Short mmCIF file of C-alpha atoms and ligand atoms in Angstrom, two decimals:
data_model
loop_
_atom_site.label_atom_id
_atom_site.label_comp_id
_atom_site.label_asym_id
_atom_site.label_seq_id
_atom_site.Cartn_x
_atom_site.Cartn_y
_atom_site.Cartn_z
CA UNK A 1 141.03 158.26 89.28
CA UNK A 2 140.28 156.25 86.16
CA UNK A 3 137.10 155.12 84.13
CA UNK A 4 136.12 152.10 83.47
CA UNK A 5 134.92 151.94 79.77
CA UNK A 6 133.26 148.54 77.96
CA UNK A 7 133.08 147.69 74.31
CA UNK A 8 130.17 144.74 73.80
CA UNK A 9 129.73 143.49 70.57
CA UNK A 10 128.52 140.43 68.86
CA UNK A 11 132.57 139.12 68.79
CA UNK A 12 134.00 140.31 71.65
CA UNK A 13 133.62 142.05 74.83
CA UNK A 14 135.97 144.89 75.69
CA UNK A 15 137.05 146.49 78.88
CA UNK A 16 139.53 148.98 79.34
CA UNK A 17 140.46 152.51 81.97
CA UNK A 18 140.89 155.58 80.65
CA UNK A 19 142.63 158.41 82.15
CA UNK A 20 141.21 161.89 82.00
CA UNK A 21 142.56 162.47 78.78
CA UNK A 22 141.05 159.61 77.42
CA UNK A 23 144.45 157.81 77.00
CA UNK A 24 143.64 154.18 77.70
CA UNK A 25 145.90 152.83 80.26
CA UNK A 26 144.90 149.13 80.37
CA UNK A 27 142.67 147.16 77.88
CA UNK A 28 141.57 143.66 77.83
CA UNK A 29 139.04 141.65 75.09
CA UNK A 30 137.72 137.88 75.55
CA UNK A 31 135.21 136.82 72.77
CA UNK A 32 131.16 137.07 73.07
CA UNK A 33 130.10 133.56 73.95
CA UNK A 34 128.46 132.42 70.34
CA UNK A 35 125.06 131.57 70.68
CA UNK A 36 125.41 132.49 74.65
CA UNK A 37 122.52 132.33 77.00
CA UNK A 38 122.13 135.95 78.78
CA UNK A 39 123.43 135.00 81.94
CA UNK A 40 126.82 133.36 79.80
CA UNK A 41 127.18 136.26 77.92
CA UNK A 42 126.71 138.31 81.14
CA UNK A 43 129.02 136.22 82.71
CA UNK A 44 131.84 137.04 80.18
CA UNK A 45 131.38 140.82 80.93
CA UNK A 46 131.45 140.93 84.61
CA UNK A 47 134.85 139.13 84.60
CA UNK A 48 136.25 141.68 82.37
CA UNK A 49 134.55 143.93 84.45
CA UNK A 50 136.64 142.21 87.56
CA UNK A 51 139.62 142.01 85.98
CA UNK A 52 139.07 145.82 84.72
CA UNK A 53 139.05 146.82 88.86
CA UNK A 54 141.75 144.82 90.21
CA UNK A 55 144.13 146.74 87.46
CA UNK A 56 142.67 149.83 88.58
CA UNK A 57 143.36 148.87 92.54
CA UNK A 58 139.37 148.61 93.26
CA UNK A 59 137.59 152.04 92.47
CA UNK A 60 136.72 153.94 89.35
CA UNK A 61 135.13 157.57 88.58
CA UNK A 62 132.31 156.20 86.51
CA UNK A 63 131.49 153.39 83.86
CA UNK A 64 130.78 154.43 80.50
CA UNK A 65 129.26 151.44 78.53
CA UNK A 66 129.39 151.27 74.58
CA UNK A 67 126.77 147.83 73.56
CA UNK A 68 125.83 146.80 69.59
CA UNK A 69 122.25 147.70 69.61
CA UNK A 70 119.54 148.26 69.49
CA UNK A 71 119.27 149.78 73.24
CA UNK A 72 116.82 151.83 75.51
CA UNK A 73 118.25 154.78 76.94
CA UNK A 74 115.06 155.41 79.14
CA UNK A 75 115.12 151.47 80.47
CA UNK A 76 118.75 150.80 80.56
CA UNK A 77 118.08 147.41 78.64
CA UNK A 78 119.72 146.11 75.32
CA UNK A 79 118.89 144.09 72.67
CA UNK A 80 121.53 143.62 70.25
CA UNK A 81 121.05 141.85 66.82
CA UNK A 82 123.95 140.15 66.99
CA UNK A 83 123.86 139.05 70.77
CA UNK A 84 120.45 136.87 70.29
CA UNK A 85 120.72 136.00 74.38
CA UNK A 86 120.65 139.49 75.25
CA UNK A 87 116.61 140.54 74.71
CA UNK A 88 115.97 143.43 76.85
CA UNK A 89 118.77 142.60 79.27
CA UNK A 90 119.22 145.26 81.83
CA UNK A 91 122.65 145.64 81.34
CA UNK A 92 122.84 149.31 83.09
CA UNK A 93 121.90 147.88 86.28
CA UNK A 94 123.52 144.98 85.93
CA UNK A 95 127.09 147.37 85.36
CA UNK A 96 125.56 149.96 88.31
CA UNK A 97 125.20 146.27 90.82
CA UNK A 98 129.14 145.08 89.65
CA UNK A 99 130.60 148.55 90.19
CA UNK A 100 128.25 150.16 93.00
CA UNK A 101 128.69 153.97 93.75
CA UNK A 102 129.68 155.37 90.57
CA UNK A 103 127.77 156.81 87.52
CA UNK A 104 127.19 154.46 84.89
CA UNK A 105 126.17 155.82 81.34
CA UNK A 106 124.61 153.41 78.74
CA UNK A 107 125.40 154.65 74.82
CA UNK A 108 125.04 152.82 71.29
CA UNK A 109 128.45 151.60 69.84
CA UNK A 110 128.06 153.59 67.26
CA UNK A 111 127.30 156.85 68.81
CA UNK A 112 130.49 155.79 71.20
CA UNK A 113 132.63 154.87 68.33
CA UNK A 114 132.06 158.56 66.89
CA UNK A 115 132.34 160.46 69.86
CA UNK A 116 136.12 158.42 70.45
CA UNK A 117 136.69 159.64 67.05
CA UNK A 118 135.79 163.12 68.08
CA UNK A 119 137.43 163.06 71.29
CA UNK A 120 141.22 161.77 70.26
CA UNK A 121 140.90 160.40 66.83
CA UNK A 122 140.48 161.63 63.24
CA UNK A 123 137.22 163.58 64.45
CA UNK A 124 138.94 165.91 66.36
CA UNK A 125 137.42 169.57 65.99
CA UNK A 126 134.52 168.74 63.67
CA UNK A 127 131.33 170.01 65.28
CA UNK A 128 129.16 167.79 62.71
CA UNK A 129 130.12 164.12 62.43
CA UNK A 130 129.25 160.84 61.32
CA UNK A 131 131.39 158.20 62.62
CA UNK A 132 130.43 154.83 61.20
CA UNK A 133 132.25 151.48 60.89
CA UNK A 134 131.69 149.10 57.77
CA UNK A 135 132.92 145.77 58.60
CA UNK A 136 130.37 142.27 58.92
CA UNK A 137 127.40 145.16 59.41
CA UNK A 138 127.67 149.05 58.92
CA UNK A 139 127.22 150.91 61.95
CA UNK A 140 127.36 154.40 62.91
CA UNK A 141 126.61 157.44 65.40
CA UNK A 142 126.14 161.42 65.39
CA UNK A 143 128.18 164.03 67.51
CA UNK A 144 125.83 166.96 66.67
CA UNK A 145 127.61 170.49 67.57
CA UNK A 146 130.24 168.57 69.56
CA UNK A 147 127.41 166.38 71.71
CA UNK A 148 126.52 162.88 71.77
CA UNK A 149 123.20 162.53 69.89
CA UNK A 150 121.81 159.50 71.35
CA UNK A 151 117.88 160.72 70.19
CA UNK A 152 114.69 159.39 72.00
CA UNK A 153 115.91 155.97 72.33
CA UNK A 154 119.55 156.02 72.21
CA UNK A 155 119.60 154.47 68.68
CA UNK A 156 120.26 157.73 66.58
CA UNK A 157 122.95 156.94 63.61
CA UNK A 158 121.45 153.76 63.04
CA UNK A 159 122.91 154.54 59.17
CA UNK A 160 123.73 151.31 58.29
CA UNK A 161 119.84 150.85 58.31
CA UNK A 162 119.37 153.86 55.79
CA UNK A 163 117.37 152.07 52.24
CA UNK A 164 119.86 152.79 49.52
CA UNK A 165 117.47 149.86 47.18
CA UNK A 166 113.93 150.24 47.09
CA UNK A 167 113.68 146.72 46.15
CA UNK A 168 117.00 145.44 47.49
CA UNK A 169 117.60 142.17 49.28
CA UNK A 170 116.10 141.22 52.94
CA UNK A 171 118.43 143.15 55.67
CA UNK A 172 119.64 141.46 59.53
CA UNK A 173 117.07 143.86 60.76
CA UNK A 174 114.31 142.86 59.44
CA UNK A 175 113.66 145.79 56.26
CA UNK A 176 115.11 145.81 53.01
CA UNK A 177 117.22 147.62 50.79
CA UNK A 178 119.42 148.59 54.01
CA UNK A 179 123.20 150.42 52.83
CA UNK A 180 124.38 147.23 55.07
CA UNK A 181 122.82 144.56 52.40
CA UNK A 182 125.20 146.31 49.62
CA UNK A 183 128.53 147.53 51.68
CA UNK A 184 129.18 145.14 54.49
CA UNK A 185 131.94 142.78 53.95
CA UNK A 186 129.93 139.22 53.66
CA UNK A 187 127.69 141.12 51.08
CA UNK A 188 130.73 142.61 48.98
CA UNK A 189 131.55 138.68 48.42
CA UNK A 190 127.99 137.43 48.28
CA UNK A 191 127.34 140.08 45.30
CA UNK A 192 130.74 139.02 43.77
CA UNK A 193 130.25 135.23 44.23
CA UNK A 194 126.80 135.98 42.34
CA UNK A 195 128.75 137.71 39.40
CA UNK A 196 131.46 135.28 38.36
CA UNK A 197 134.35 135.63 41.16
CA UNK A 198 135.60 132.59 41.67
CA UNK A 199 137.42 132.49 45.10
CA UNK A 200 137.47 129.44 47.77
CA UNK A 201 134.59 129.03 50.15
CA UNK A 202 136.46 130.71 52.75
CA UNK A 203 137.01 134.02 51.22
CA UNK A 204 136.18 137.00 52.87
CA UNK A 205 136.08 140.35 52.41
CA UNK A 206 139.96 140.72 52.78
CA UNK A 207 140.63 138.39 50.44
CA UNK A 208 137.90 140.19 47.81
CA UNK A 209 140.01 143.80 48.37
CA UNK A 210 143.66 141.76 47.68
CA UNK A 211 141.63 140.35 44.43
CA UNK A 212 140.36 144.36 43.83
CA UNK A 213 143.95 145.25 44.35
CA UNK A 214 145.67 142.66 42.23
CA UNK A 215 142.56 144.45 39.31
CA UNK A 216 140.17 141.28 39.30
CA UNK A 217 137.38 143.35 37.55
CA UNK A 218 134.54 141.60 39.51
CA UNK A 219 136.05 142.65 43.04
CA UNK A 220 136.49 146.16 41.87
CA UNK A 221 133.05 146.24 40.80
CA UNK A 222 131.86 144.95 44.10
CA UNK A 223 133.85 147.79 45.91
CA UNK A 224 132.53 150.49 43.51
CA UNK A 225 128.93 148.99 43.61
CA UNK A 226 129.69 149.32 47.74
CA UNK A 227 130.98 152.86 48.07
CA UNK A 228 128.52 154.25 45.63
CA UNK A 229 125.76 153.07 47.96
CA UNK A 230 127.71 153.88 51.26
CA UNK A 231 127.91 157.59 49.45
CA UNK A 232 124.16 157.88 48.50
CA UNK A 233 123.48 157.10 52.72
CA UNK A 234 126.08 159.77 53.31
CA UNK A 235 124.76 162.16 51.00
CA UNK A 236 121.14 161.39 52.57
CA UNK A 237 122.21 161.70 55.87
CA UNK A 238 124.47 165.05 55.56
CA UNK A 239 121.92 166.62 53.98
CA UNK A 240 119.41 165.22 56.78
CA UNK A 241 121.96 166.64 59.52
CA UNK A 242 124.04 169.10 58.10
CA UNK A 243 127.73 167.13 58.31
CA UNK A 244 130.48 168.34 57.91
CA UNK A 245 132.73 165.54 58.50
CA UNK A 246 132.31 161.80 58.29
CA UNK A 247 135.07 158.97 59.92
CA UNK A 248 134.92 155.15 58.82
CA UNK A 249 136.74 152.38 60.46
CA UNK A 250 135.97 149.12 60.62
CA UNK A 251 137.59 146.24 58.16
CA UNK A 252 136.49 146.86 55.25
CA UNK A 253 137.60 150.67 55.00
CA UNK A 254 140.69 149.52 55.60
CA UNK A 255 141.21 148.94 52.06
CA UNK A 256 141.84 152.80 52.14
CA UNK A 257 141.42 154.05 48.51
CA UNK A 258 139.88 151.12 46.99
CA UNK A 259 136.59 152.64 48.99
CA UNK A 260 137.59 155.84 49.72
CA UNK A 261 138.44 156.97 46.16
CA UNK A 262 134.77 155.58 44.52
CA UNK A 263 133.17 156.78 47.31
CA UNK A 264 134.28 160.18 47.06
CA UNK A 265 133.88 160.36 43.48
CA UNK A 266 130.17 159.18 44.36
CA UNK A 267 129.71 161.75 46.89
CA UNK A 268 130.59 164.79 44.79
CA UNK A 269 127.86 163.37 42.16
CA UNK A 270 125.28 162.94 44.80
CA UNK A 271 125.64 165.66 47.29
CA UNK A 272 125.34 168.93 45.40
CA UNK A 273 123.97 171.63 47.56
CA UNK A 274 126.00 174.26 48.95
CA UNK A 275 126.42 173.30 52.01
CA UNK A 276 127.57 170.15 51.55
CA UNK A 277 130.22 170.72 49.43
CA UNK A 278 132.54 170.67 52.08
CA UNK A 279 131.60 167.42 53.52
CA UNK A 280 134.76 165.43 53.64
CA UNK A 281 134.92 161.92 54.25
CA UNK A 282 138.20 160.68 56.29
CA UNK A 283 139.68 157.21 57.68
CA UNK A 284 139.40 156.10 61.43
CA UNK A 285 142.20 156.91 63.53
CA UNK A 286 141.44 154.86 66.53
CA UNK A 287 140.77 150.91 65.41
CA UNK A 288 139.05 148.68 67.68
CA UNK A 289 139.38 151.38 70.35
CA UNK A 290 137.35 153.94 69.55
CA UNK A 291 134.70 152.37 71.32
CA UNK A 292 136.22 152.60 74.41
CA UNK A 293 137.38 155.74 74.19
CA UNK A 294 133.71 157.04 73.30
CA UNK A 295 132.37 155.23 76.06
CA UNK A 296 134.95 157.02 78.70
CA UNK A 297 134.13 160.16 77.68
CA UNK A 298 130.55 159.01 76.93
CA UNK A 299 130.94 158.64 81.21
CA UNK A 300 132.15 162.23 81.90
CA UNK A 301 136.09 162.05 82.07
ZN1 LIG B 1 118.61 146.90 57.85
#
């Protein structure tokens, strides 16, 4: 029998079934209703949830749920930044009420976006990992010795929330400093913007790594200023938790070596202790599913 797994972000809303392999046999997105009430946004998940069960004839195994955070673990409730409807909705029991008679399991998108990774993606066979995604925000989550490390909350990995600027600008969640105010995409352009690159209103962070690419000398700043402080959080963090591997998807390491290569370079000046030295830092393998792959085997395939 298959899992039902579900992806819930700020954009979209993903539902797929995964097999016990973890091979996903049927997927299906719609987009998070913008500015949504809870019960819209709701609404938008059970019918993927629906359309999820007729493809897989009517029953499931379990549910495995990845959601954008923050969550509680010991409530069941959510409260994503970027899902403003959703304040402490109880979206376990909402999930255990569509699909009665089957586990459900609740787990960060980040720590379900590693444990994909881990599972059937570039992650496979590293006991240590980091899995993050740097896109509009940075996210991430920890597979410590092979297991999901959700921590007393279910918000462990939060890295994109790690200070890399003691006096750095005013972050989505509230603090300052945050890697996310430097690395995300909308800041790479906001920094460049601020320093002389002259690109249409509409330019986003794609269109900043074609003008890094092409060697406009602002954009390759703004990707070097970027890595170097995604590399400082990774440095910070595989010290904290003795890494040894770390896997980053999301848009804006898709620009392969125009992150990767400063942010290596970065890492070997910042993490210096013996045991980090062999911390490598590797590309996603997975895309936009790794979410849903974490959150199957987040469920018990
Ligand atoms: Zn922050």
């Amino acid at each position: 029998m298959l899992t039902l797994c579900l992806d819930i972000g700020g954009t979209k809303v993903a539902a797929g079934l995964a097999d016990a392999r973890g091979a996903l046999v049927h997927t299906a997105t719609c987009p998070t209703p913008p500015g949504g009430s809870a019960e819209q946004v709701w609404a938008a998940v059970a019918a993927m949830i629906a359309g999820a069960l007729r493809e897989a004839g009517g029953a499931v195994r379990a549910v495995g749920i990845a959601c954008s955070g923050p969550i509680d673990l010991n409530s069941g409730t959510v409260n994503p930044i970027n899902i403003p409807g959703w304040d402490g909705f109880p979206l376990a029991d909402r999930v255990a009420a569509a699909v009665p008679g089957v586990p459900v399991r609740l787990g960060g998108d980040g720590v379900c976006m590693a444990l994909g990774e881990h599972w059937r993606g570039a992650g496979r066979g590293a006991g240590f990992l980091l899995g993050m995604v740097v896109s509009t925000g940075v996210g991430g989550g920890l597979v410590l010795n092979g297991a999901p490390y959700a921590g007393r909350t279910g918000n462990a990995g939060h890295v994109g929330h790690v200070v890399v600027e003691q006096d750095g600008e005013r972050c989505s969640c509230g603090g300052r400093g945050c890697v996310e105010t430097v690395a995300a995409g909308p800041w790479l352009v906001r920094w460049a913007r601020a320093n002389g690159w002259s690109a249409p209103p509409d330019a986003d962070a794609h269109a900043l790594a074609d003008a890094a690419a092409s060697g406009d000398a602002v954009a390759l700043r703004a990707f070097h200023r970027g890595a170097r402080a995604l590399a400082a959080m990774i440095a910070s963090v595989g010290a904290a938790c003795d890494l040894d591997l770390v896997v980053i998807g999301g848009g804006v390491a898709q620009s392969g070596g125009l992150l990767f290569d400063p942010l290596r370079a970065a890492l070997a000046d910042y993490a210096r202790l013996d045991f980090l030295t062999a911390l490598r830092v590797v590309p996603a393998e997975l895309g936009g599913q790794a979410g849903l792959v974490g959150a199957a085997r987040l469920a018990g395939v």
